[in-house]
CSV table of C-alpha atoms and ligand atoms in Angstrom, one decimal:
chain,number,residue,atom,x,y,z
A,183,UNK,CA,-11.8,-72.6,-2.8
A,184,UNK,CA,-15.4,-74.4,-3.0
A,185,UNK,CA,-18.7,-72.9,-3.0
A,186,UNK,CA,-20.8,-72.6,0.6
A,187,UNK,CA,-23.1,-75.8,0.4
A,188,UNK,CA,-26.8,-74.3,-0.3
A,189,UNK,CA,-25.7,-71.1,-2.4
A,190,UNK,CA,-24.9,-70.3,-6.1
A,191,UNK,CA,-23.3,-68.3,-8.8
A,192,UNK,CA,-25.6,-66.6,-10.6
A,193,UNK,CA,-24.1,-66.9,-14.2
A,194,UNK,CA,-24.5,-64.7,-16.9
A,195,UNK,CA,-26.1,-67.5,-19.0
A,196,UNK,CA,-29.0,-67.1,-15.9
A,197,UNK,CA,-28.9,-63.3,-14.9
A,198,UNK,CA,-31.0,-62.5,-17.8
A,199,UNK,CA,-33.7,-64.2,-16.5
A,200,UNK,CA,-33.5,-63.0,-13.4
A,201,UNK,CA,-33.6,-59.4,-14.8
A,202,UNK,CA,-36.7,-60.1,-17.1
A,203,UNK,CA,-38.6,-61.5,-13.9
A,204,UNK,CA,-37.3,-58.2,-12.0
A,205,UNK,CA,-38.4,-55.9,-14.9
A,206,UNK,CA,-42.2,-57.7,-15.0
A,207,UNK,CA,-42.2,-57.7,-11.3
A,208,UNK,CA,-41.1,-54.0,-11.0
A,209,UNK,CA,-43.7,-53.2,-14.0
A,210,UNK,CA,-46.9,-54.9,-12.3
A,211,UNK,CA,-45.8,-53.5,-9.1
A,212,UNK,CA,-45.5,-49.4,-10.9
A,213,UNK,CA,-48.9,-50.0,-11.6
A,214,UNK,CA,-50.6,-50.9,-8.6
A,215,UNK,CA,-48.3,-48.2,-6.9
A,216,UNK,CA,-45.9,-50.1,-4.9
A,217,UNK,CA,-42.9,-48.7,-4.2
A,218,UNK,CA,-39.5,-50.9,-3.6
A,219,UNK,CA,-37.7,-51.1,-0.8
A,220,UNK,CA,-34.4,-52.4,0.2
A,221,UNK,CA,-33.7,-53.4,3.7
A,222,UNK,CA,-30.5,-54.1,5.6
A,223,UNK,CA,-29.1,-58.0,4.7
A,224,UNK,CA,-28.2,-58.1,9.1
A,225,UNK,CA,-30.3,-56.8,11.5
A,226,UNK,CA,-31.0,-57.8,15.5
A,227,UNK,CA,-31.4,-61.5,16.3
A,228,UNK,CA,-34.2,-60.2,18.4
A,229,UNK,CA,-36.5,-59.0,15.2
A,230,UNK,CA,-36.8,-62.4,14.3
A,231,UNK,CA,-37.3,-64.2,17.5
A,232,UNK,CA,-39.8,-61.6,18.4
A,233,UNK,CA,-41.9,-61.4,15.2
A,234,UNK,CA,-40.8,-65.1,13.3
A,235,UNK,CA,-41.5,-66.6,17.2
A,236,UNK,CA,-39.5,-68.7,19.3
A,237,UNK,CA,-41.4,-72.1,18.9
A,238,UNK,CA,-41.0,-71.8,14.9
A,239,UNK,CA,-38.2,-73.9,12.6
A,240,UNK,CA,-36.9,-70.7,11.5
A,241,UNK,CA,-35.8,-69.3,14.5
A,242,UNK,CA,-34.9,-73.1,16.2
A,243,UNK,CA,-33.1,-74.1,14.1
A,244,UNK,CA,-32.5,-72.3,10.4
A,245,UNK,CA,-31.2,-69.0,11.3
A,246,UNK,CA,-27.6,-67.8,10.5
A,247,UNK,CA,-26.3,-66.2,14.1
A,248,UNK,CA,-23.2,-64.4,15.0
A,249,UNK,CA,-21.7,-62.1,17.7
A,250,UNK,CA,-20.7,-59.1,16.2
A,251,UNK,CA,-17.4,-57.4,17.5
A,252,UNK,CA,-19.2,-54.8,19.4
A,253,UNK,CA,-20.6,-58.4,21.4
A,254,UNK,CA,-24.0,-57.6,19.3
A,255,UNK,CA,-26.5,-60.5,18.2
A,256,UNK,CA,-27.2,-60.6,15.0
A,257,UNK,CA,-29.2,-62.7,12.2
A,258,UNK,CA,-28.7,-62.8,8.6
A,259,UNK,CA,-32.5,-62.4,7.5
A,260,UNK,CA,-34.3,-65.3,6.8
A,261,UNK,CA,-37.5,-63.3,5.1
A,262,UNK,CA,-38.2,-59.7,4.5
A,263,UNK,CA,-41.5,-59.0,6.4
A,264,UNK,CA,-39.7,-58.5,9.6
A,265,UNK,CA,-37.9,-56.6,7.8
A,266,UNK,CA,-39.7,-54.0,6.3
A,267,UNK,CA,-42.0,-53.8,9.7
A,268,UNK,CA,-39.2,-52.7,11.4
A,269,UNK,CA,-38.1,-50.0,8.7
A,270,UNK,CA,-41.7,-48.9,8.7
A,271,UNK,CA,-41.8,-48.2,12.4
A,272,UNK,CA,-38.1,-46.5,12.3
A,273,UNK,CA,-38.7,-44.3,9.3
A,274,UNK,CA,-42.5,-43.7,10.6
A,275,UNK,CA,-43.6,-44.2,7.3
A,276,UNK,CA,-47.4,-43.8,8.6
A,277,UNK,CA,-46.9,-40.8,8.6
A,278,UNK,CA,-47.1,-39.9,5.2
A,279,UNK,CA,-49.7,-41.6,4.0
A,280,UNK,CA,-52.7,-44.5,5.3
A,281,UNK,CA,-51.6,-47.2,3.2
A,282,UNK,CA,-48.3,-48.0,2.5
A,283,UNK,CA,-47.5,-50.2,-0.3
A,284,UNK,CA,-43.8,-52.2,-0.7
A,285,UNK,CA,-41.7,-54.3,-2.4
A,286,UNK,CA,-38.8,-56.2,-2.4
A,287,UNK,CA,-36.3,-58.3,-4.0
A,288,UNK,CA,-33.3,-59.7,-2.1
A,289,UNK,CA,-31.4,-62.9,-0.8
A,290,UNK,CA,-32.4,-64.4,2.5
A,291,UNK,CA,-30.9,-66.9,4.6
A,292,UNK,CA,-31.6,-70.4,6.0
A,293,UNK,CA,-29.4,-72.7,7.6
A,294,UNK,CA,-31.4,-75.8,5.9
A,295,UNK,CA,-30.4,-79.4,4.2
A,296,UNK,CA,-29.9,-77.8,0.6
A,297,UNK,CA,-31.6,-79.8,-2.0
A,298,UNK,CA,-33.8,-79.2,-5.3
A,299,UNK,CA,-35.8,-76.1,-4.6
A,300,UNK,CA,-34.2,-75.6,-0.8
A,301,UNK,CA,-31.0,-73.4,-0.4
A,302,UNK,CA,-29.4,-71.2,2.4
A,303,UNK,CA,-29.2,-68.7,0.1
A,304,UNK,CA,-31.8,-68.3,-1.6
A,305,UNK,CA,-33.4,-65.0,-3.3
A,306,UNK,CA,-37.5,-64.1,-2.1
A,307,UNK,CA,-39.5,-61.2,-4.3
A,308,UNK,CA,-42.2,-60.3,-1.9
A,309,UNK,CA,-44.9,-57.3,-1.2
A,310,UNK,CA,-46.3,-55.9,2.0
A,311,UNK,CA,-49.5,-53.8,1.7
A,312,UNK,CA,-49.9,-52.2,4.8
A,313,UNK,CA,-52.5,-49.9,6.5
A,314,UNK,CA,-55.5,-51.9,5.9
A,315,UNK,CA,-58.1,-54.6,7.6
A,316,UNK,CA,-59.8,-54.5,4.3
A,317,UNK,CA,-60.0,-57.8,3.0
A,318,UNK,CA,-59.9,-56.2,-0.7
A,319,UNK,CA,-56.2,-55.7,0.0
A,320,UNK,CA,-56.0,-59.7,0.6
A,321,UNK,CA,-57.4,-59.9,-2.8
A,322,UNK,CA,-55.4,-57.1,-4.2
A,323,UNK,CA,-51.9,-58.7,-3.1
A,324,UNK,CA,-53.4,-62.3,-4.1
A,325,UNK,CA,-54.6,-61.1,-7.5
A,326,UNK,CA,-50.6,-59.2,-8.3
A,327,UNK,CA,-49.1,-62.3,-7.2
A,328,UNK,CA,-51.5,-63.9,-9.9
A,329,UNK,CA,-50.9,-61.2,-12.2
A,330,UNK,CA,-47.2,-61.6,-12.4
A,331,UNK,CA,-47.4,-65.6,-12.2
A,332,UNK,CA,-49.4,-65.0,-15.6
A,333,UNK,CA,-47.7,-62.5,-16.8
A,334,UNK,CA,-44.4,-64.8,-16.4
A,335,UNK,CA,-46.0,-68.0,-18.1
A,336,UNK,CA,-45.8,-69.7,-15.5
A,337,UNK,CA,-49.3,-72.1,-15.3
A,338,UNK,CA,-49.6,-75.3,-13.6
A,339,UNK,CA,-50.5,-73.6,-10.4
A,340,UNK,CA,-52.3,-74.1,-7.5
A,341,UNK,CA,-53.5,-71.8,-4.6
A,342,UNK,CA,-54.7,-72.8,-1.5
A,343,UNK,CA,-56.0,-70.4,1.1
A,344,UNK,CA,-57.0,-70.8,5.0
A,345,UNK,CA,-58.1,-69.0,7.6
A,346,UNK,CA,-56.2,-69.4,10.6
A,347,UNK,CA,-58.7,-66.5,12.9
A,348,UNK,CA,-57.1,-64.6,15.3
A,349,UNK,CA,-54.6,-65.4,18.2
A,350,UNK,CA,-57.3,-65.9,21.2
A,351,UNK,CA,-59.3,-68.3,19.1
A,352,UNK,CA,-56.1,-70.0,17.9
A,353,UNK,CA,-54.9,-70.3,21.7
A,354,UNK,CA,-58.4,-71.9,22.0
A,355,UNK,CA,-58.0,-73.9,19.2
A,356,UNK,CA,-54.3,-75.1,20.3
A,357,UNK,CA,-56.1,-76.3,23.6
A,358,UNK,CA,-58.2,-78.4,22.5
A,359,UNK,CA,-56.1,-79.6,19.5
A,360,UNK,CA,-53.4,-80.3,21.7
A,361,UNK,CA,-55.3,-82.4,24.1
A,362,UNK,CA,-57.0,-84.8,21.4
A,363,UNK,CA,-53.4,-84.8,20.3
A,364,UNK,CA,-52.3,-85.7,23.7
A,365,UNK,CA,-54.6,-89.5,23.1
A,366,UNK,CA,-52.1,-90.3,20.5
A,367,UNK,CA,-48.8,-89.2,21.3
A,368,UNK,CA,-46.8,-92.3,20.7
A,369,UNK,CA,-48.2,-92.9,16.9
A,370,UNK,CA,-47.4,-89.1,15.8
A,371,UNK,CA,-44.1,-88.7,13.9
A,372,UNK,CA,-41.2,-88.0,16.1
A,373,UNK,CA,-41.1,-84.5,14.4
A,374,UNK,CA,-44.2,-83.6,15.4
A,375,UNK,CA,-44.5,-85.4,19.0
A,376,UNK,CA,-41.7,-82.3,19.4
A,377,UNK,CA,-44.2,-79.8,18.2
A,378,UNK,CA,-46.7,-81.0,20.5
A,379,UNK,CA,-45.8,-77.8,23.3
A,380,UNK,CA,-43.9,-75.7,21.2
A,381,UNK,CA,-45.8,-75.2,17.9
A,382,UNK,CA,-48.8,-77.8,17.8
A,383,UNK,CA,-50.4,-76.0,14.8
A,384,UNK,CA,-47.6,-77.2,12.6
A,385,UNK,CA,-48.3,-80.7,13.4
A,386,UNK,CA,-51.2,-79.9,10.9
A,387,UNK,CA,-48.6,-79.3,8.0
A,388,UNK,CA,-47.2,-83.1,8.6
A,389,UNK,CA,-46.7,-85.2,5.7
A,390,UNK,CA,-46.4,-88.2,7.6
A,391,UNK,CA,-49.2,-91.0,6.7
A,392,UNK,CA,-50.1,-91.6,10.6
A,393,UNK,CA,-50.2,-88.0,11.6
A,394,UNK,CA,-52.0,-87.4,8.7
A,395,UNK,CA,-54.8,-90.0,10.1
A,396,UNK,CA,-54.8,-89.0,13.7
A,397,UNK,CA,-55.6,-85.2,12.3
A,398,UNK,CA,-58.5,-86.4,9.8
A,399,UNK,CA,-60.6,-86.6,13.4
A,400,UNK,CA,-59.0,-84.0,15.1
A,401,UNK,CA,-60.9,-80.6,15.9
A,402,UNK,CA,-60.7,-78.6,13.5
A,403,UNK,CA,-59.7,-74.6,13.2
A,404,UNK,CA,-62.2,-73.2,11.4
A,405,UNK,CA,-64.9,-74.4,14.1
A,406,UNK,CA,-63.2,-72.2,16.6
A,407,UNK,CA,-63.4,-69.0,14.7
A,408,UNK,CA,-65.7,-66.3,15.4
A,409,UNK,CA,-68.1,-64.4,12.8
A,410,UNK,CA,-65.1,-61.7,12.4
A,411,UNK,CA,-62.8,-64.0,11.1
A,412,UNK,CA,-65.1,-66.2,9.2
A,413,UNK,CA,-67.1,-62.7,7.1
A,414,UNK,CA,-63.4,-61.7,6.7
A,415,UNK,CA,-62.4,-65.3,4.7
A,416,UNK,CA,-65.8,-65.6,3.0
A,417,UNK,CA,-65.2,-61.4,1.9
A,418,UNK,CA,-61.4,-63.2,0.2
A,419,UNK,CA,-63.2,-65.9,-0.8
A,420,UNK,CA,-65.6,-63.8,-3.0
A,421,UNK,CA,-63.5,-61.9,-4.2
A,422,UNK,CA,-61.3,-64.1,-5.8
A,423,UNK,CA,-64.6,-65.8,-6.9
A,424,UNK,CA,-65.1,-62.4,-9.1
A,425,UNK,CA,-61.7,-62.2,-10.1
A,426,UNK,CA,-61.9,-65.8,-11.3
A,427,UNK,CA,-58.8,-66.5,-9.3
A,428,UNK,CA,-59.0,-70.5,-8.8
A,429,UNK,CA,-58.3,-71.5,-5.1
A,430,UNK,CA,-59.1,-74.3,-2.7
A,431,UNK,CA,-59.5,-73.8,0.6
A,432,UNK,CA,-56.9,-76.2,2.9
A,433,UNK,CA,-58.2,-76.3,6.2
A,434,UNK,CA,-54.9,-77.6,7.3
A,435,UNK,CA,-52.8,-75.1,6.1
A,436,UNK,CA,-50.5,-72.8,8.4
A,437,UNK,CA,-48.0,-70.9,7.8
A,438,UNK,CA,-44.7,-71.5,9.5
A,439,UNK,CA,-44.4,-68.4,11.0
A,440,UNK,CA,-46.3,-66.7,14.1
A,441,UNK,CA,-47.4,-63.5,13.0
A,442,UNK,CA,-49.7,-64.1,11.1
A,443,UNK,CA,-54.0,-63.9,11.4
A,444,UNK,CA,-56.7,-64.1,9.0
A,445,UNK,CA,-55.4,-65.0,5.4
A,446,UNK,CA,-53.2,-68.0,5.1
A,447,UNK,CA,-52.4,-68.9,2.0
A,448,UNK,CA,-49.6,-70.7,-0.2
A,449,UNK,CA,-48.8,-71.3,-4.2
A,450,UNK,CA,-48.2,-74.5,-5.3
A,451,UNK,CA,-46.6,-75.7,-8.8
A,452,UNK,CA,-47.4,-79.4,-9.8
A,453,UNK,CA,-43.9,-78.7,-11.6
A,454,UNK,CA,-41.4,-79.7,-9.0
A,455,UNK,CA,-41.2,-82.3,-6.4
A,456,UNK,CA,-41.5,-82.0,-3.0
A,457,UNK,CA,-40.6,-78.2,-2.4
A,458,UNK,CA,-43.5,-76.9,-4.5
A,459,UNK,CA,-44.4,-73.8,-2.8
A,460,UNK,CA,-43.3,-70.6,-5.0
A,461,UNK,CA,-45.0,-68.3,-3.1
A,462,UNK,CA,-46.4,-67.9,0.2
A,463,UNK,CA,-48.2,-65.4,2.4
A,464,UNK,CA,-50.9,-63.6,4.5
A,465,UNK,CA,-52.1,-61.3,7.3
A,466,UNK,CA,-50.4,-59.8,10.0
A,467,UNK,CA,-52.5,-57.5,11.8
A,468,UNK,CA,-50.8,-57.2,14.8
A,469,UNK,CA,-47.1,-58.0,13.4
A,470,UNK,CA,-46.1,-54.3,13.6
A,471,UNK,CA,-47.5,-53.3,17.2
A,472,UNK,CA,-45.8,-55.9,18.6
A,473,UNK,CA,-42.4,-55.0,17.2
A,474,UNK,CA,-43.6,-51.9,18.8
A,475,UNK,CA,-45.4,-49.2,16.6
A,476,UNK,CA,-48.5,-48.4,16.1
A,477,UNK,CA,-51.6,-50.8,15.7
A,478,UNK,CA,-51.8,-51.1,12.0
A,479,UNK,CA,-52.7,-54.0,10.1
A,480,UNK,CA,-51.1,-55.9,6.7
A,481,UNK,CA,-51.2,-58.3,4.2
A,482,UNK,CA,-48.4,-59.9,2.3
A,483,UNK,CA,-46.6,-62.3,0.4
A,484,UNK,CA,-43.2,-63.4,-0.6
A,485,UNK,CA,-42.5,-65.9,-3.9
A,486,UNK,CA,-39.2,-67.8,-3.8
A,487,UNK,CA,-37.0,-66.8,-6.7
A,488,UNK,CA,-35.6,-70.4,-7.4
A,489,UNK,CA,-38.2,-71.7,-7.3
A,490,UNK,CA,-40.2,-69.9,-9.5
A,491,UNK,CA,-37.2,-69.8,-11.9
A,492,UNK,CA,-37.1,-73.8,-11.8
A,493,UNK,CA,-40.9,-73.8,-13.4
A,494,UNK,CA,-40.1,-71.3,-15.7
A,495,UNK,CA,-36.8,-71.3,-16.9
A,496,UNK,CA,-37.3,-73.3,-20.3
A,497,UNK,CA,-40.2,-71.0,-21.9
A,498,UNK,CA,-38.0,-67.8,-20.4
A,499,UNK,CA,-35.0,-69.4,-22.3
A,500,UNK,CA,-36.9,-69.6,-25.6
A,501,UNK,CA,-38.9,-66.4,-25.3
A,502,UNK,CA,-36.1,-64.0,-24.2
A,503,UNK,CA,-32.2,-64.7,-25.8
A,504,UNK,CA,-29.5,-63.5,-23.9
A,505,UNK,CA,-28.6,-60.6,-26.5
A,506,UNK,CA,-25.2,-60.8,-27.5
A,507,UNK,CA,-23.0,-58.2,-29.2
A,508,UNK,CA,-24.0,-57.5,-32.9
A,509,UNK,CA,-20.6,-55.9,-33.9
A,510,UNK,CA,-17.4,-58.1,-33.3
A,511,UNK,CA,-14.6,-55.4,-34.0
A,512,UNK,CA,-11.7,-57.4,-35.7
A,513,UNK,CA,-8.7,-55.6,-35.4
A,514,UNK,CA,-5.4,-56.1,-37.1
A,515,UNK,CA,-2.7,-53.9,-37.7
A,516,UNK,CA,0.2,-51.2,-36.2
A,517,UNK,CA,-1.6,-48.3,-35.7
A,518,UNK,CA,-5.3,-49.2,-35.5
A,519,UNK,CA,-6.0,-48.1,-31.6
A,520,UNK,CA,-6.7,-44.7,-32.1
A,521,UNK,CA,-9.6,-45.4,-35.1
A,522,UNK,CA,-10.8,-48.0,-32.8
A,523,UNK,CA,-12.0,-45.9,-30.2
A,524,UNK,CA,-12.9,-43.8,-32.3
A,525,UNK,CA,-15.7,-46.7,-33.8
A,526,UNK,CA,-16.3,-47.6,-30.6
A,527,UNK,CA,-18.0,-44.0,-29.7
A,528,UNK,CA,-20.0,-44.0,-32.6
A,529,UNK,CA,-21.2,-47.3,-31.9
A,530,UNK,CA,-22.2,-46.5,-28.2
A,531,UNK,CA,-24.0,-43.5,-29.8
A,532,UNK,CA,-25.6,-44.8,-32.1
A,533,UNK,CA,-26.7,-47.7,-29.3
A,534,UNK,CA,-25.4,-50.7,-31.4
A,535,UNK,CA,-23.5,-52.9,-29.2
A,536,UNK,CA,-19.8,-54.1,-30.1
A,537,UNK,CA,-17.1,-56.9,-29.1
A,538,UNK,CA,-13.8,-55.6,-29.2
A,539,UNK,CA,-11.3,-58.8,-29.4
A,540,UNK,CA,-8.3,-57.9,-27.6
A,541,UNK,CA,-6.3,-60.5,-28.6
A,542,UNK,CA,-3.1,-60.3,-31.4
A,543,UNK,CA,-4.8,-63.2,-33.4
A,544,UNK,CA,-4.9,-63.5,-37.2
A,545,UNK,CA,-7.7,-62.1,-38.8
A,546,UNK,CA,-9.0,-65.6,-39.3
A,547,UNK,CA,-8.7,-66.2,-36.1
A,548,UNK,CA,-10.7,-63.5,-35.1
A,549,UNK,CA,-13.5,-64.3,-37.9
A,550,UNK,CA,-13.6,-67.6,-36.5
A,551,UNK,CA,-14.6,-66.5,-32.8
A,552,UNK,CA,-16.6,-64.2,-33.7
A,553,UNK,CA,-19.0,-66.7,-35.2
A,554,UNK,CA,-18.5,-68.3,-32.0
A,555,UNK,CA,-20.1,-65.4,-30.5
A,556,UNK,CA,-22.5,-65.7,-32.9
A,557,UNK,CA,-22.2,-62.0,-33.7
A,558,UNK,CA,-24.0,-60.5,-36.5
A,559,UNK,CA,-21.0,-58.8,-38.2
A,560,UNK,CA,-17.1,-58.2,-37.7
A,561,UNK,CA,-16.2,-55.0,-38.6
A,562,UNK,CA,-12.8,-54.9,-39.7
A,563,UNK,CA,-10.0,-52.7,-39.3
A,564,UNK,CA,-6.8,-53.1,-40.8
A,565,UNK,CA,-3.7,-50.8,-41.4
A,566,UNK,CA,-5.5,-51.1,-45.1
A,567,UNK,CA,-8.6,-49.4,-43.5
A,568,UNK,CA,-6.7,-47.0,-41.2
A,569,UNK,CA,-4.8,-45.7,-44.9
A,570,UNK,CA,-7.9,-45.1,-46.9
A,571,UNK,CA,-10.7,-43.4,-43.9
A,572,UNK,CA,-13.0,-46.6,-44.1
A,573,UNK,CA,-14.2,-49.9,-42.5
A,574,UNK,CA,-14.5,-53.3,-44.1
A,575,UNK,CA,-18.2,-55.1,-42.9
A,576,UNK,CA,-18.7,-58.6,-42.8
A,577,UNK,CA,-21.6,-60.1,-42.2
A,578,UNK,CA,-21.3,-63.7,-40.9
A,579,UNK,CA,-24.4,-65.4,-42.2
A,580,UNK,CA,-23.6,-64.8,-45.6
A,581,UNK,CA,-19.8,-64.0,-45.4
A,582,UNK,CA,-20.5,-60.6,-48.1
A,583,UNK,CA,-18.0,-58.7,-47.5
A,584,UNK,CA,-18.9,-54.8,-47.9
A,585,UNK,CA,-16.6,-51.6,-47.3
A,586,UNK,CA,-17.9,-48.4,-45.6
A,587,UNK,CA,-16.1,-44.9,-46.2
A,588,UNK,CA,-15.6,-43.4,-42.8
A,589,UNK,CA,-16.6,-39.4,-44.5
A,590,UNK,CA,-20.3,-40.0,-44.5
A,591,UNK,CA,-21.0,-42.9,-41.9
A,592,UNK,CA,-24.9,-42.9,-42.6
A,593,UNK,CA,-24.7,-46.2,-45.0
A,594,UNK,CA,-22.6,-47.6,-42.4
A,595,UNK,CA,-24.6,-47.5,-39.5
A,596,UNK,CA,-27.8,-48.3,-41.3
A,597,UNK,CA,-25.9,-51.6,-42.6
A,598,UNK,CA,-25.2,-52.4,-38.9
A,599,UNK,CA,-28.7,-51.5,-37.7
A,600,UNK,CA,-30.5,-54.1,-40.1
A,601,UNK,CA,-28.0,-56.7,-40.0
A,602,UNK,CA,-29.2,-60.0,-39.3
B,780,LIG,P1,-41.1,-74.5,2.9
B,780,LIG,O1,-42.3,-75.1,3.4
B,780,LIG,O2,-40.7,-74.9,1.5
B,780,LIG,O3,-39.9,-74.6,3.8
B,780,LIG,P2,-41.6,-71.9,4.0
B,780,LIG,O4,-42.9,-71.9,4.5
B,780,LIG,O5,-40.4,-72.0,4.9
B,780,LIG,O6,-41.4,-72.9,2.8
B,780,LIG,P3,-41.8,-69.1,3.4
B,780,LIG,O7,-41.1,-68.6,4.7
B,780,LIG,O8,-43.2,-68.9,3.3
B,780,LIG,O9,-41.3,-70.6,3.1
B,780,LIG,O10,-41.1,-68.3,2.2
B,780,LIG,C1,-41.8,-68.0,1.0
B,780,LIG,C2,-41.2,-68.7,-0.2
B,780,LIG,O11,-39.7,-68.6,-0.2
B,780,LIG,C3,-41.4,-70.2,-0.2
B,780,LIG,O12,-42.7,-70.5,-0.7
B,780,LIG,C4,-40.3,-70.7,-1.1
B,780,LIG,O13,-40.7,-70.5,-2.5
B,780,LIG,C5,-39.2,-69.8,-0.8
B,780,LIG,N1,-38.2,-70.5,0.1
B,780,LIG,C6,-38.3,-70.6,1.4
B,780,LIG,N2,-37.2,-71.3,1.9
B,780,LIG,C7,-36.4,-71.5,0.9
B,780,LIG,C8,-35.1,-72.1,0.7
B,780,LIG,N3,-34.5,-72.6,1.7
B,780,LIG,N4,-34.6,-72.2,-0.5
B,780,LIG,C9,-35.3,-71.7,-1.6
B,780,LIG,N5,-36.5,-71.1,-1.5
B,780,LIG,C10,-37.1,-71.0,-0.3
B,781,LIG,MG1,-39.1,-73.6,5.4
C-alpha cells in the first residue's frame, strides 16, 4: 500500500519539532489571550464557494469534493478562516464578549501538483482576531506572527504588505484594470488571459516576464482607494514603523482568496525556492456577514507548517534533541517480571523515564542495544538481583558498574537522576 501523492508521515524523528513549534505557538498565543479552537476537518462545499469565491484557484480547481451518503456536498477544508467564521456565527460567540480572539492548528487540503513546499495535505497554524476595525489589531496579529517567527529562530524573512481597499473601489479598480488589460490580451500568459473575467486581480500575482511588463503601466490599485482605506494602511504602516517590524509595501500583492479588504499581506523566506510564502494573511470585514451573521469585522493570518518547518528544521534539530529514555531496563532471568514492574512504578514516580527490552536476548545483547539507544544507563536485573533485594547500574559512558540495594532506594534514584 503506497502513500497518497502530496501527504506524509509525520515520524517520530519529526513530531518533536512539531510539538516545540505547537508549545511556542500556544505560549505566545496564552499571552496575548487567544484561545484555540478546533473546527470540523468536512464541512459544506458551499462555505468555501461562498466565502473562498467562485472565480478563485482554490475553489476551481484545488478543492477535495465528495457526495456524502445522505447525497450531501462536502469539502475537505482547504484553510481555517471559513472555518472558524462559520463556528463563530453557529455558537454566537459575539455574544460573550466584543473581541474574540482564535487559534488554530490543523491539516487542510488542496488538490495541487505536490512539490517542495506544496502538498495536499498540508498542516496551516493560523489566528483570527475578530470584533475589530481597529487597525491596532492588524498590527497586533502582524506583530504575534513576528513574535513567534523570532521566537522560533527563524530569520531571513521578508514581509510585504498591501492594501487592497474595499470591494466597490476594487470593482472600480477591476474595470479599469481589466480594460487596459483588454489592449493586450494575446501577449498575457495563457494562465492569466483565463483570469481576465473570472479573477483579473490575480493577474497581478503573475510571475510571467510579459505579464509582468504589461502590468508595470497598468492602473494601479492603490490610486483607486479612498481616504478610508488609505488612513487605515498608513495607521498599519505606522505601527509596524513603531514596533520596528520591517515591511515593504507590494503594490501588486493580492491575496488569492475573495474575502478579504484592507490589509494584505504575505511572509516571505529567502530560504526556499519558489514556494516561499510561510505565512499569509489579512482583513475580512465583511467575511462573516456574508456567511450570514452579524456585521463584524476581522483580521487574520495563517503560516504553513511545512513550510516553516523546512526554514527551520536544522537549528530546531540542534537546539531541541529528541529525549530519549535514560534507563534501559536489561532483564535476564526466571522470575524477574514481578520486580520489574515493580522498578518500573518507581521510575514513573519518580519521573525518570525507562526502556524496558522485551526481548529474551543475552545480557550483552541487551548492553549492546541499549547503547544503541544511546541510553544513559541499563539497569540490570538478574535472578542474581531478584535473590539479594537490589539492582545492578551501569552507566554506558563509562561502563562502571555500581549495585543499588532495593531497602533504601534514595542512592539509587539520585544515581539515575544525575546520570549522564
Ligand atoms: P501559495 O501562493 O503558495 O499557493 P496560498 O496563497 O495559496 O499560497 P494561503 O491560502 O495564503 O496560501 O495559505 C497560507 C499558507 O499556507 C501559505 O503561505 C503556505 O505557507 C501554506 N500553504 C498553502 N498551500 C499549501 C500547500 N499546498 N502545501 C503546503 N503549504 C501550503
Ligand atoms: Mg495556493
Amino acid at each position: 500500500m503506497q502513500l497518497l501523492r502530496g501527504t506524509k508521515d509525520i515520524l517520530p524523528d519529526e513530531i518533536f519539532l512539531w510539538q516545540h513549534i505547537e508549545k511556542t505557538a500556544s505560549q505566545i498565543m496564552k499571552l496575548a489571550n487567544y484561545h484555540e479552537i478546533r473546527t470540523p476537518i468536512i464541512e459544506s462545499t458551499s462555505l468555501f464557494k461562498r466565502s473562498i469565491g467562485n472565480g478563485t484557484d482554490i475553489v476551481n480547481k484545488e478543492m477535495y469534493n465528495f457526495i456524502d451518503q445522505g447525497s450531501r456536498e462536502i469539502t475537505l477544508r482547504p484553510e481555517g478562516t471559513a472555518s472558524i467564521a462559520r463556528a463563530f456565527i453557529n455558537n454566537k460567540l459575539y455574544t460573550h464578549t466584543t473581541t474574540n480572539r482564535l487559534w488554530y492548528l490543523g491539516p487542510m487540503f488542496r488538490y495541487e501538483r505536490p512539490q517542495q513546499g506544496r502538498q495536499r495535505q498540508f498542516h496551516q497554524l493560523g489566528l483570527e482576531c475578530i470584533g475589530s476595525l481597529n487597525p491596532m489589531a492588524d498590527a497586533e496579529v502582524i506583530r504575534i506572527a513576528h513574535k513567534l517567527l523570532n521566537e522560533l529562530e527563524c530569520s531571513n524573512y521578508n514581509m510585504e504588505i498591501n492594501s487592497i481597499g474595499q470591494l466597490e473601489e476594487r470593482h472600480k479598480y477591476k474595470q479599469s484594470f481589466v480594460e487596459y488589460l483588454e489592449r493586450y490580451v494575446n501577449d498575457l500568459d495563457n494562465n492569466s488571459k483565463n483570469k481576465l473575467y473570472t479573477n483579473p486581480l490575480k493577474i497581478l500575482d503573475s510571475k510571467d516576464t510579459k505579464t509582468q511588463e504589461i502590468i508595470y503601466d497598468a492602473p494601479c490599485l492603490h490610486d483607486y482607494l479612498n481616504i478610508k482605506s488609505k488612513k487605515h494602511f498608513d495607521k498599519v504602516c505606522e505601527y509596524l514603523e513603531f514596533l520596528n517590524i520591517q515591511y515593504n509595501i507590494n503594490k501588486q500583492l493580492v491575496r488569492g482568496l475573495d474575502y478579504y479588504n484592507y490589509t494584505a499581506f504575505e511572509i516571505k523566506t529567502k530560504l526556499l525556492g519558489t514556494q516561499d510564502t510561510i505565512c499569509g494573511g489579512g482583513r475580512y470585514d465583511s467575511l462573516i456577514q456574508e456567511l450570514g451573521g452579524p456585521n463584524i469585522p476581522a483580521v487574520g493570518w495563517a503560516i504553513g507548517m511545512e513550510r516553516l518547518l523546512l526554514t527551520i528544521k536544522n537549528q530546531l534539530n540542534e537546539k531541541i534533541h529528541n529525549k530519549k529514555p535514560i534507563v534501559y531496563l536489561a532483564v535476564n532471568g526466571q522470575n524477574t517480571e514481578k520486580e520489574i514492574f515493580n522498578i518500573i512504578q518507581l521510575l514513573e514516580q519518580k519521573d525518570i523515564s525507562y526502556h524496558l527490552d522485551l526481548d529474551t536476548n543475552s545480557l550483552q545483547k541487551q548492553l549492546k542495544k541499549a547503547n544503541k539507544q544511546k541510553a544513559k544507563a541499563c539497569l540490570i536485573i538478574r535472578d542474581y538481583e531478584i535473590k539479594n533485594n537490589c539492582v545492578t547500574v551501569k552507566k554506558l559512558s563509562t561502563s562502571e558498574q555500581e549495585q543499588f540495594s532495593m531497602i533504601n532506594i534514595h542512592d539509587l534514584i539520585k544515581t539515575l537522576k544525575t546520570i549522564n
